[in-house]
Tab-separated table of C-alpha atoms in Angstrom:
chain	number	residue	atom	x	y	z
A	30	MET	CA	158.095	-9.388	133.836
A	31	SER	CA	161.284	-11.453	133.515
A	32	MET	CA	162.408	-13.910	136.198
A	33	ALA	CA	165.491	-11.703	136.874
A	34	THR	CA	163.260	-8.656	137.393
A	35	GLU	CA	160.959	-10.621	139.685
A	36	ASN	CA	163.939	-11.867	141.679
A	37	GLY	CA	165.319	-8.336	141.877
A	38	ALA	CA	161.997	-6.980	143.123
A	39	GLY	CA	161.770	-9.852	145.613
A	40	ASN	CA	165.249	-9.128	146.948
A	41	THR	CA	164.417	-5.434	147.330
A	42	ARG	CA	161.229	-6.286	149.248
A	43	LEU	CA	163.214	-8.701	151.436
A	44	GLN	CA	165.810	-5.999	152.198
A	45	LEU	CA	163.065	-3.479	153.011
A	46	ASP	CA	161.262	-6.003	155.205
A	47	THR	CA	164.485	-6.820	157.072
A	48	ALA	CA	165.271	-3.134	157.620
A	49	THR	CA	161.713	-2.365	158.695
A	50	THR	CA	161.714	-5.290	161.099
A	51	ALA	CA	165.056	-4.218	162.602
A	52	GLU	CA	163.711	-0.681	163.053
A	53	SER	CA	160.513	-1.906	164.696
A	54	ARG	CA	162.461	-4.179	167.059
A	55	ILE	CA	165.006	-1.549	168.056
A	56	GLY	CA	162.705	1.476	168.083
A	57	ARG	CA	163.188	5.088	166.983
A	58	ILE	CA	164.022	6.265	170.527
A	59	ASP	CA	167.179	4.942	172.199
A	60	PRO	CA	167.354	3.930	175.903
A	61	TYR	CA	168.558	7.435	176.826
A	62	GLY	CA	165.656	9.249	175.165
A	63	PHE	CA	167.409	10.312	171.942
A	64	GLU	CA	165.630	10.007	168.592
A	65	ARG	CA	167.719	7.948	166.203
A	66	PRO	CA	168.845	9.894	163.088
A	67	GLU	CA	167.189	9.357	159.712
A	68	ASP	CA	170.259	7.579	158.298
A	69	PHE	CA	170.592	5.242	161.316
A	70	ASP	CA	171.722	1.748	160.279
A	71	TYR	CA	169.231	-0.415	162.189
A	72	GLU	CA	170.463	-3.686	160.736
A	73	PHE	CA	174.113	-3.119	161.663
A	74	TYR	CA	173.105	-1.885	165.120
A	75	GLU	CA	170.906	-4.925	165.723
A	76	GLU	CA	173.752	-7.241	164.713
A	77	PHE	CA	176.186	-5.357	166.966
A	78	MET	CA	173.797	-5.368	169.948
A	79	SER	CA	173.155	-9.116	169.632
A	80	GLN	CA	176.870	-9.639	170.389
A	81	TYR	CA	177.301	-6.686	172.761
A	82	MET	CA	174.459	-7.847	175.044
A	83	THR	CA	176.559	-10.935	175.839
A	84	VAL	CA	179.458	-8.662	176.798
A	85	LEU	CA	177.169	-6.451	178.922
A	86	THR	CA	175.716	-9.448	180.758
A	87	ARG	CA	179.179	-10.841	181.494
A	88	ARG	CA	180.489	-7.450	182.671
A	89	ALA	CA	177.411	-6.897	184.878
A	90	VAL	CA	178.066	-10.183	186.709
A	91	ARG	CA	181.742	-9.314	187.235
A	92	TRP	CA	181.017	-5.777	188.420
A	93	SER	CA	178.374	-7.065	190.844
A	94	LYS	CA	180.969	-9.432	192.342
A	95	LEU	CA	183.532	-6.616	192.566
A	96	LEU	CA	181.087	-4.278	194.320
A	97	LYS	CA	179.325	-6.893	196.449
A	98	GLY	CA	179.103	-5.584	200.018
A	99	ASN	CA	181.546	-2.849	199.030
A	100	ARG	CA	179.855	0.454	198.304
A	101	ARG	CA	183.237	2.191	198.483
A	102	PHE	CA	186.242	1.170	196.446
A	103	GLU	CA	189.686	2.493	195.644
A	104	ARG	CA	191.480	2.887	192.339
A	105	SER	CA	193.525	-0.180	191.423
A	106	LEU	CA	194.829	-1.920	188.323
A	107	LYS	CA	191.893	-4.310	188.562
A	108	VAL	CA	189.359	-1.449	188.673
A	109	LYS	CA	191.141	0.274	185.764
A	110	ARG	CA	190.946	-2.961	183.747
A	111	PHE	CA	187.259	-3.349	184.601
A	112	VAL	CA	186.530	0.263	183.626
A	113	ARG	CA	188.209	-0.122	180.233
A	114	LYS	CA	185.943	-3.085	179.532
A	115	GLY	CA	182.873	-0.999	180.373
A	116	ILE	CA	180.857	-0.047	183.449
A	117	PRO	CA	177.293	-1.457	183.435
A	118	ASN	CA	174.753	1.361	183.378
A	119	GLU	CA	173.288	0.344	186.749
A	120	HIS	CA	176.693	0.961	188.403
A	121	ARG	CA	177.912	3.840	186.214
A	122	SER	CA	176.746	6.722	188.416
A	123	MET	CA	178.301	5.309	191.594
A	124	VAL	CA	181.582	4.327	189.920
A	125	TRP	CA	181.960	7.753	188.255
A	126	MET	CA	181.319	9.449	191.604
A	127	TYR	CA	184.064	7.490	193.393
A	128	LEU	CA	186.658	7.463	190.608
A	129	SER	CA	186.389	11.214	189.982
A	130	GLY	CA	186.512	12.227	193.632
A	131	ALA	CA	183.024	13.728	193.341
A	132	GLN	CA	181.644	11.423	196.045
A	133	ALA	CA	184.250	12.582	198.565
A	134	HIS	CA	183.564	16.260	197.788
A	135	MET	CA	179.814	15.767	198.121
A	136	GLU	CA	180.214	14.026	201.485
A	137	GLN	CA	182.581	16.760	202.719
A	138	ASN	CA	180.063	19.485	201.786
A	139	PRO	CA	176.611	18.329	202.959
A	140	GLY	CA	173.812	20.711	201.993
A	141	TYR	CA	176.147	22.905	199.907
A	142	TYR	CA	174.336	22.296	196.611
A	143	ARG	CA	170.963	23.141	198.137
A	144	ARG	CA	172.360	26.366	199.651
A	145	LEU	CA	173.625	27.443	196.222
A	146	LEU	CA	170.139	26.996	194.766
A	147	GLU	CA	168.522	28.906	197.617
A	148	GLY	CA	171.045	31.767	197.634
A	149	GLU	CA	171.041	35.093	195.794
A	150	LYS	CA	171.347	34.788	192.030
A	151	ASN	CA	173.240	36.633	189.300
A	152	THR	CA	170.439	37.718	186.950
A	153	GLN	CA	172.603	37.812	183.823
A	154	LEU	CA	173.947	34.293	184.474
A	155	VAL	CA	170.434	32.966	185.036
A	156	GLU	CA	169.151	34.559	181.814
A	157	THR	CA	172.076	33.196	179.761
A	158	ILE	CA	171.464	29.665	181.028
A	159	HIS	CA	167.708	29.975	180.498
A	160	THR	CA	168.290	30.991	176.866
A	161	ASP	CA	170.329	27.839	176.221
A	162	LEU	CA	167.849	25.361	177.721
A	163	HIS	CA	165.747	24.858	174.580
A	164	ARG	CA	168.927	24.331	172.517
A	165	THR	CA	169.982	21.397	174.689
A	166	PHE	CA	169.157	18.060	173.077
A	167	PRO	CA	166.084	18.996	171.006
A	168	ASP	CA	166.298	15.392	169.724
A	169	ASN	CA	165.841	13.957	173.229
A	170	VAL	CA	162.275	13.389	174.410
A	171	LEU	CA	163.276	13.712	178.094
A	172	PHE	CA	164.398	17.338	177.610
A	173	ARG	CA	161.168	18.531	175.985
A	174	LYS	CA	158.782	20.740	177.924
A	175	THR	CA	155.979	18.278	177.170
A	176	SER	CA	157.900	15.468	178.906
A	177	ASN	CA	156.931	14.452	182.427
A	178	PRO	CA	159.261	14.708	184.197
A	179	CYS	CA	161.138	17.240	182.059
A	180	LEU	CA	164.909	17.297	182.614
A	181	GLN	CA	165.156	20.961	181.570
A	182	LYS	CA	164.409	22.077	185.152
A	183	ASN	CA	167.119	19.779	186.590
A	184	LEU	CA	169.549	20.983	183.919
A	185	PHE	CA	168.776	24.615	184.790
A	186	ASN	CA	169.310	24.001	188.517
A	187	VAL	CA	172.692	22.294	188.111
A	188	LEU	CA	174.017	24.959	185.718
A	189	VAL	CA	172.827	27.846	187.914
A	190	ALA	CA	174.289	26.243	191.046
A	191	TYR	CA	177.611	25.619	189.307
A	192	GLY	CA	177.746	29.154	187.908
A	193	HIS	CA	177.503	30.515	191.455
A	194	HIS	CA	179.911	27.902	192.846
A	195	ASN	CA	182.630	28.658	190.272
A	196	ILE	CA	182.275	32.357	189.518
A	197	SER	CA	185.441	32.477	187.383
A	198	VAL	CA	183.810	30.034	184.942
A	199	GLY	CA	180.150	30.945	185.381
A	200	TYR	CA	178.477	29.364	182.375
A	201	CYS	CA	179.948	28.398	179.014
A	202	GLN	CA	178.183	26.802	176.052
A	203	GLY	CA	178.989	23.104	176.004
A	204	MET	CA	178.476	22.738	179.747
A	205	ASN	CA	174.729	22.302	179.112
A	206	PHE	CA	175.345	19.176	177.008
A	207	ILE	CA	177.755	17.711	179.557
A	208	VAL	CA	175.313	18.252	182.433
A	209	GLY	CA	172.540	16.774	180.271
A	210	TYR	CA	174.504	13.528	179.929
A	211	LEU	CA	175.365	13.508	183.631
A	212	LEU	CA	171.665	13.823	184.508
A	213	LEU	CA	170.735	10.992	182.146
A	214	ILE	CA	173.172	8.702	183.994
A	215	THR	CA	172.935	9.845	187.622
A	216	LYS	CA	169.244	10.897	187.572
A	217	ASP	CA	170.321	13.177	190.431
A	218	GLU	CA	171.046	16.935	190.425
A	219	GLU	CA	173.532	16.984	193.290
A	220	LYS	CA	175.613	14.115	191.898
A	221	SER	CA	175.625	15.766	188.461
A	222	PHE	CA	176.794	19.026	190.081
A	223	TRP	CA	179.751	17.350	191.816
A	224	LEU	CA	180.700	15.349	188.701
A	225	LEU	CA	180.684	18.589	186.695
A	226	ASP	CA	182.910	20.127	189.372
A	227	ALA	CA	185.336	17.185	189.058
A	228	LEU	CA	185.445	17.565	185.264
A	229	ILE	CA	185.928	21.340	185.207
A	230	GLY	CA	188.013	21.589	188.350
A	231	SER	CA	190.515	18.776	187.879
A	232	ILE	CA	190.036	16.558	184.810
A	233	LEU	CA	189.714	19.381	182.250
A	234	PRO	CA	191.187	22.502	183.896
A	235	ASP	CA	190.726	25.798	182.022
A	236	TYR	CA	188.548	24.259	179.325
A	237	TYR	CA	185.568	26.420	180.248
A	238	SER	CA	187.212	29.526	181.695
A	239	PRO	CA	186.422	32.748	179.760
A	240	ALA	CA	189.723	32.610	177.840
A	241	MET	CA	189.479	28.805	177.380
A	242	ILE	CA	193.272	28.528	177.661
A	243	GLY	CA	193.159	24.828	178.597
A	244	LEU	CA	190.904	24.006	175.655
A	245	LYS	CA	193.052	25.936	173.150
A	246	THR	CA	196.195	24.357	174.604
A	247	ASP	CA	194.890	20.794	174.298
A	248	GLN	CA	193.819	21.324	170.695
A	249	GLU	CA	197.384	22.426	169.923
A	250	VAL	CA	198.710	19.424	171.874
A	251	LEU	CA	196.622	17.169	169.631
A	252	GLY	CA	198.188	18.879	166.612
A	253	GLN	CA	201.658	18.127	167.965
A	254	LEU	CA	200.741	14.498	168.708
A	255	VAL	CA	199.438	14.097	165.147
A	256	LYS	CA	202.778	15.494	163.860
A	257	ILE	CA	204.580	12.795	165.849
A	258	LYS	CA	202.248	9.855	165.218
A	259	ILE	CA	200.443	10.612	161.937
A	260	PRO	CA	202.765	13.073	160.119
A	261	ALA	CA	201.058	12.823	156.710
A	262	VAL	CA	197.803	14.210	158.165
A	263	ALA	CA	199.698	16.991	159.965
A	264	GLU	CA	201.358	17.955	156.652
A	265	LEU	CA	197.975	18.011	154.897
A	266	MET	CA	196.511	20.306	157.584
A	267	GLU	CA	199.503	22.632	157.330
A	268	LYS	CA	199.477	22.658	153.537
A	269	HIS	CA	195.855	23.844	153.426
A	270	GLY	CA	196.109	26.131	156.449
A	271	VAL	CA	193.487	24.273	158.479
A	272	MET	CA	193.668	25.063	162.201
A	273	TRP	CA	192.918	22.156	164.507
A	274	THR	CA	190.270	24.137	166.363
A	275	LEU	CA	188.150	24.191	163.185
A	276	VAL	CA	187.826	20.413	163.019
A	277	VAL	CA	188.089	19.168	166.603
A	278	SER	CA	186.793	21.957	168.888
A	279	ARG	CA	183.471	20.163	169.451
A	280	TRP	CA	185.303	16.928	170.291
A	281	PHE	CA	186.973	18.736	173.189
A	282	ILE	CA	184.267	21.189	174.310
A	283	CYS	CA	181.468	18.599	174.402
A	284	LEU	CA	183.653	15.546	175.087
A	285	PHE	CA	182.335	13.848	171.934
A	286	ILE	CA	178.628	14.454	172.712
A	287	ASP	CA	176.667	14.803	169.433
A	288	VAL	CA	179.867	13.686	167.676
A	289	LEU	CA	179.939	9.950	168.503
A	290	PRO	CA	177.078	7.551	169.392
A	291	VAL	CA	175.733	7.830	172.958
A	292	GLU	CA	176.971	4.466	174.246
A	293	THR	CA	180.416	5.120	172.763
A	294	VAL	CA	180.557	8.514	174.502
A	295	LEU	CA	179.620	6.890	177.825
A	296	ARG	CA	182.337	4.245	177.414
A	297	ILE	CA	184.838	7.075	176.721
A	298	TRP	CA	183.648	8.892	179.858
A	299	ASP	CA	184.044	5.682	181.904
A	300	CYS	CA	187.755	5.751	181.036
A	301	MET	CA	188.067	9.530	181.376
A	302	PHE	CA	186.710	9.582	184.950
A	303	CYS	CA	189.230	6.836	185.778
A	304	GLU	CA	192.310	7.887	183.784
A	305	GLY	CA	191.852	11.591	183.120
A	306	SER	CA	191.986	13.837	180.072
A	307	LYS	CA	194.596	11.810	178.155
A	308	ILE	CA	191.655	9.615	177.092
A	309	VAL	CA	190.384	12.524	174.945
A	310	PHE	CA	193.687	12.478	173.046
A	311	ARG	CA	193.559	8.692	172.662
A	312	VAL	CA	190.068	8.888	171.120
A	313	ALA	CA	191.014	11.736	168.769
A	314	LEU	CA	194.232	10.023	167.636
A	315	THR	CA	192.413	6.727	167.055
A	316	LEU	CA	189.835	8.376	164.793
A	317	ILE	CA	192.483	10.260	162.807
A	318	LYS	CA	194.903	7.335	162.506
A	319	HIS	CA	192.247	4.764	161.613
A	320	TYR	CA	190.866	6.999	158.858
A	321	GLN	CA	194.090	8.666	157.732
A	322	ASP	CA	193.847	7.201	154.208
A	323	GLU	CA	190.388	8.738	153.841
A	324	ILE	CA	191.502	12.104	155.294
A	325	LEU	CA	194.499	12.181	152.928
A	326	LYS	CA	192.137	12.054	149.926
A	327	ALA	CA	191.069	15.627	150.778
A	328	ARG	CA	192.138	18.149	148.157
A	329	ASN	CA	191.174	21.441	149.775
A	330	PHE	CA	190.040	23.198	152.967
A	331	PRO	CA	186.293	22.275	152.757
A	332	ASP	CA	187.250	18.699	151.836
A	333	ILE	CA	189.292	18.321	155.029
A	334	CYS	CA	186.450	19.659	157.201
A	335	ASP	CA	184.047	17.239	155.506
A	336	LYS	CA	186.387	14.253	156.077
A	337	PHE	CA	186.625	15.058	159.789
A	338	LYS	CA	182.828	14.984	160.038
A	339	LYS	CA	182.620	11.643	158.225
A	340	ILE	CA	185.205	9.850	160.385
A	341	THR	CA	182.942	10.163	163.433
A	342	LYS	CA	180.253	7.980	161.846
A	343	GLY	CA	180.009	4.348	160.785
A	344	PRO	CA	180.677	0.845	162.149
A	345	LEU	CA	183.979	1.668	163.909
A	346	VAL	CA	182.396	4.099	166.383
A	347	THR	CA	179.053	2.278	166.619
A	348	ASP	CA	180.736	-0.845	167.972
A	349	CYS	CA	181.748	0.871	171.209
A	350	HIS	CA	183.391	-2.242	172.666
A	351	ILE	CA	185.822	-2.684	169.764
A	352	PHE	CA	186.373	1.072	169.532
A	353	ILE	CA	187.370	1.419	173.195
A	354	LYS	CA	189.792	-1.485	172.815
A	355	SER	CA	191.328	0.283	169.810
A	356	ILE	CA	191.964	3.587	171.647
A	357	PHE	CA	194.469	1.745	173.847
A	358	THR	CA	196.303	0.123	170.927
A	359	GLU	CA	195.990	2.209	167.742
A	360	PRO	CA	197.654	5.455	168.950
A	361	GLY	CA	200.564	3.561	170.530
A	362	THR	CA	202.224	4.762	173.734
A	363	LEU	CA	200.972	8.042	175.179
A	364	SER	CA	202.474	8.858	178.549
A	365	ARG	CA	201.213	11.530	180.926
A	366	ALA	CA	204.766	12.952	180.936
A	367	THR	CA	204.629	13.462	177.141
A	368	ILE	CA	201.254	15.193	177.363
A	369	ASN	CA	202.370	17.432	180.243
A	370	LYS	CA	205.525	18.466	178.362
A	371	LEU	CA	203.539	19.297	175.216
A	372	ARG	CA	200.951	21.159	177.292
A	373	GLU	CA	203.680	23.308	178.801
A	374	GLN	CA	205.047	24.207	175.357
A	375	CYS	CA	201.645	24.764	173.723
A	376	ARG	CA	200.255	26.764	176.646
A	377	ALA	CA	203.187	29.188	176.361
A	378	GLN	CA	202.450	29.603	172.629
A	379	VAL	CA	198.717	30.139	173.228
A	380	LEU	CA	199.411	32.775	175.915
A	381	ALA	CA	201.961	34.504	173.655
A	382	GLN	CA	199.360	34.723	170.874
A	383	GLY	CA	196.992	36.412	173.334
C-alpha cells in the first residue's frame, strides 16, 4: 500500500471516528424526544451547540433577572427584544401563556377545561381524533404507547376538549402536531388547551375552520409578498403553473413543525406568540429569498417542489439563533398594515373562487 493510500485511509478513519464520537456525545434522541434523522449532521450540530450554549446561558441569566419576583409581566419593547433573542426553555411555557393572552383566559374560566372533558362527547369527533393519534410524531419516543408516561392520552384530551369548545372548528389535521409541541413545552393539558385557543382564535383566525379561508388567504398573501420582494421567484412559479399551496401549505398548517428543526420552530413560536402571524410570513420570505438562486435553477414543476423541500434543511435553519436574526433583516420591512391590506384583497379572491 502506498503512503498516499495509507494517508487516505487514515483520514477516512479519522473522519468516521470524529462523526461517531459526535453522534455518541449528542445522542440519537433530542431533548424533546425526537429521533434524529439518518442524514443528521452531528458534527455541524455539535459545533453549533458549543456556541449556542453560551447564548442560552447568557439569555437564561437575563430572563431570570427580568422575571425575578415578577410572575406577571406586560408586553413592552424590552420584552419583545428579549423574545426575539430567545426564551429559555424553563420560562417558555409561562412567557407564551402571558404573551398570547392564554393565561388571562385560563384564569377567567376556572374549571372550564375539566368540564369539557367530563361533558357529553360527539362520537364522530372522538373517533376522528383517535384515528390520528398514532400518526402524531411516530419519531418521538414520548408519543409511543410503550412510553411511560405516554403523551398520546394528553394529546387526545386536549384535542377532544378543544373540539367541543370550538364546535365550528372541531378537529382538523395539523392541530394534532401543534398540540403535541405545546404539550412538550408546557407539560400541562390545560395550558396547552388555552394556548391552542389563542392560536386558533386570535393569532391564526380561520386557518382551521372547515373552509380554511384564513389559511388559503395567507398562502395567497405570501404569493403577493414574493411578487413584491422576490419577483424572479414569483415569475418562475407563474411560468410553471405552481400554486403556492403546493409548496408551502405545511409551513402554514403545521407552523413549520416537521419542516424545520425543533429548536428553530420553538424560536419562531416565541416570536409568533409575541408578535402574531406576520412572523410566519417573515420566516417564509427569509427561506425563499435566501435560497432564491437555488430555486431559480428549477426547470420544471417537480424541480420547483423539490427545491422548496431542500431549502428547509441545512446549516441556515439548524443555527436557530442566526436564522431568527435573519427573519428580521432579510425580508426587509413588513408592516401589519401591508399584510392586512393584502389579506383583504386575497380573501375576496379566495371567496370569489368558492
